[in-house]
Amino acid sequence: MKLFGLVKKTGALNTAARELGMSYSHAWNTVYKINCQLNHPLVVTRRGGKGGGIAYLTPEGEELLKSFTALQKEIRRLIKSTGINDKKTSLSA
């Protein structure tokens, strides 16, 4: 989901991949595989020329990111309310 968030933020798959320390080809393959498994794409990419390409989330991709972010916040709230303070517990995805 970090990749989706960075695509939304940067508007470029290459930039999002670079910020994650991921190769462009790995990011592109990840997006391609996810898009192929669904009835509708979550990320759309357009090849660029001199200025580079663009990437953006579709409405379904936006909704998935929004839902995931809300779920992540709720899980963090629940963990905090239990008093669990385990640094090994990570909710990043």
CSV table of C-alpha atoms in Angstrom, one decimal, residues 9-90:
chain,number,residue,atom,x,y,z
A,9,LYS,CA,1.5,11.6,-3.9
A,10,THR,CA,4.0,11.8,-6.7
A,11,GLY,CA,2.0,11.0,-9.8
A,12,ALA,CA,4.8,8.9,-11.1
A,13,LEU,CA,5.5,5.2,-10.7
A,14,ASN,CA,9.3,5.7,-11.1
A,15,THR,CA,9.4,8.3,-8.4
A,16,ALA,CA,7.3,6.2,-6.0
A,17,ALA,CA,9.5,3.2,-6.6
A,18,ARG,CA,12.7,5.2,-6.0
A,19,GLU,CA,11.3,6.6,-2.7
A,20,LEU,CA,10.7,3.0,-1.6
A,21,GLY,CA,14.2,1.8,-2.7
A,22,MET,CA,12.5,-0.4,-5.3
A,23,SER,CA,13.4,-0.8,-8.9
A,24,TYR,CA,11.0,0.6,-11.5
A,25,SER,CA,10.5,-2.8,-13.1
A,26,HIS,CA,9.6,-4.4,-9.7
A,27,ALA,CA,7.1,-1.6,-9.0
A,28,TRP,CA,5.6,-1.9,-12.5
A,29,ASN,CA,5.3,-5.7,-12.2
A,30,THR,CA,3.6,-5.3,-8.9
A,31,VAL,CA,1.1,-2.9,-10.3
A,32,TYR,CA,0.6,-5.1,-13.4
A,33,LYS,CA,0.0,-8.3,-11.4
A,34,ILE,CA,-2.5,-6.5,-9.1
A,35,ASN,CA,-4.4,-4.9,-12.0
A,36,CYS,CA,-4.6,-8.3,-13.8
A,37,GLN,CA,-6.1,-10.1,-10.8
A,38,LEU,CA,-9.0,-7.6,-10.6
A,39,ASN,CA,-11.9,-6.7,-12.8
A,40,HIS,CA,-10.7,-3.1,-12.9
A,41,PRO,CA,-7.3,-1.5,-12.5
A,42,LEU,CA,-6.2,0.2,-9.3
A,43,VAL,CA,-3.3,2.1,-10.9
A,44,VAL,CA,-3.1,3.5,-14.4
A,45,THR,CA,0.2,4.3,-15.9
A,46,ARG,CA,1.0,6.3,-19.1
A,47,ARG,CA,4.3,6.1,-20.9
A,48,GLY,CA,6.1,9.4,-21.0
A,49,GLY,CA,8.4,11.0,-23.3
A,50,LYS,CA,10.9,13.7,-22.5
A,51,GLY,CA,9.2,14.7,-19.3
A,52,GLY,CA,8.5,11.1,-18.1
A,53,GLY,CA,5.3,9.2,-17.6
A,54,ILE,CA,2.4,9.6,-15.2
A,55,ALA,CA,0.7,7.2,-12.9
A,56,TYR,CA,-2.5,7.7,-10.9
A,57,LEU,CA,-4.9,5.7,-8.8
A,58,THR,CA,-8.3,4.9,-10.3
A,59,PRO,CA,-11.4,5.6,-8.1
A,60,GLU,CA,-11.2,1.9,-7.0
A,61,GLY,CA,-7.5,2.4,-6.1
A,62,GLU,CA,-8.3,5.5,-4.2
A,63,GLU,CA,-11.1,3.7,-2.3
A,64,LEU,CA,-8.8,0.8,-1.5
A,65,LEU,CA,-6.1,3.1,-0.2
A,66,LYS,CA,-8.6,5.0,1.9
A,67,SER,CA,-10.0,1.8,3.4
A,68,PHE,CA,-6.6,0.4,4.1
A,69,THR,CA,-5.5,3.6,5.8
A,70,ALA,CA,-8.6,3.7,8.0
A,71,LEU,CA,-8.1,0.0,8.9
A,72,GLN,CA,-4.5,0.6,9.8
A,73,LYS,CA,-5.5,3.5,12.1
A,74,GLU,CA,-8.1,1.4,13.8
A,75,ILE,CA,-5.7,-1.4,14.4
A,76,ARG,CA,-3.1,1.0,15.9
A,77,ARG,CA,-5.8,2.5,18.1
A,78,LEU,CA,-6.8,-1.0,19.3
A,79,ILE,CA,-3.2,-2.0,20.0
A,80,LYS,CA,-2.7,1.2,21.9
A,81,SER,CA,-5.8,0.6,24.0
A,82,THR,CA,-4.6,-2.8,25.0
A,83,GLY,CA,-1.3,-1.4,26.4
A,84,ILE,CA,0.8,-3.4,24.0
A,85,ASN,CA,4.0,-1.6,23.2
A,86,ASP,CA,5.9,-4.1,21.1
A,87,LYS,CA,8.3,-2.5,18.7
A,88,LYS,CA,8.3,-5.7,16.7
A,89,THR,CA,4.7,-5.1,15.8
A,90,SER,CA,4.6,-3.4,12.5
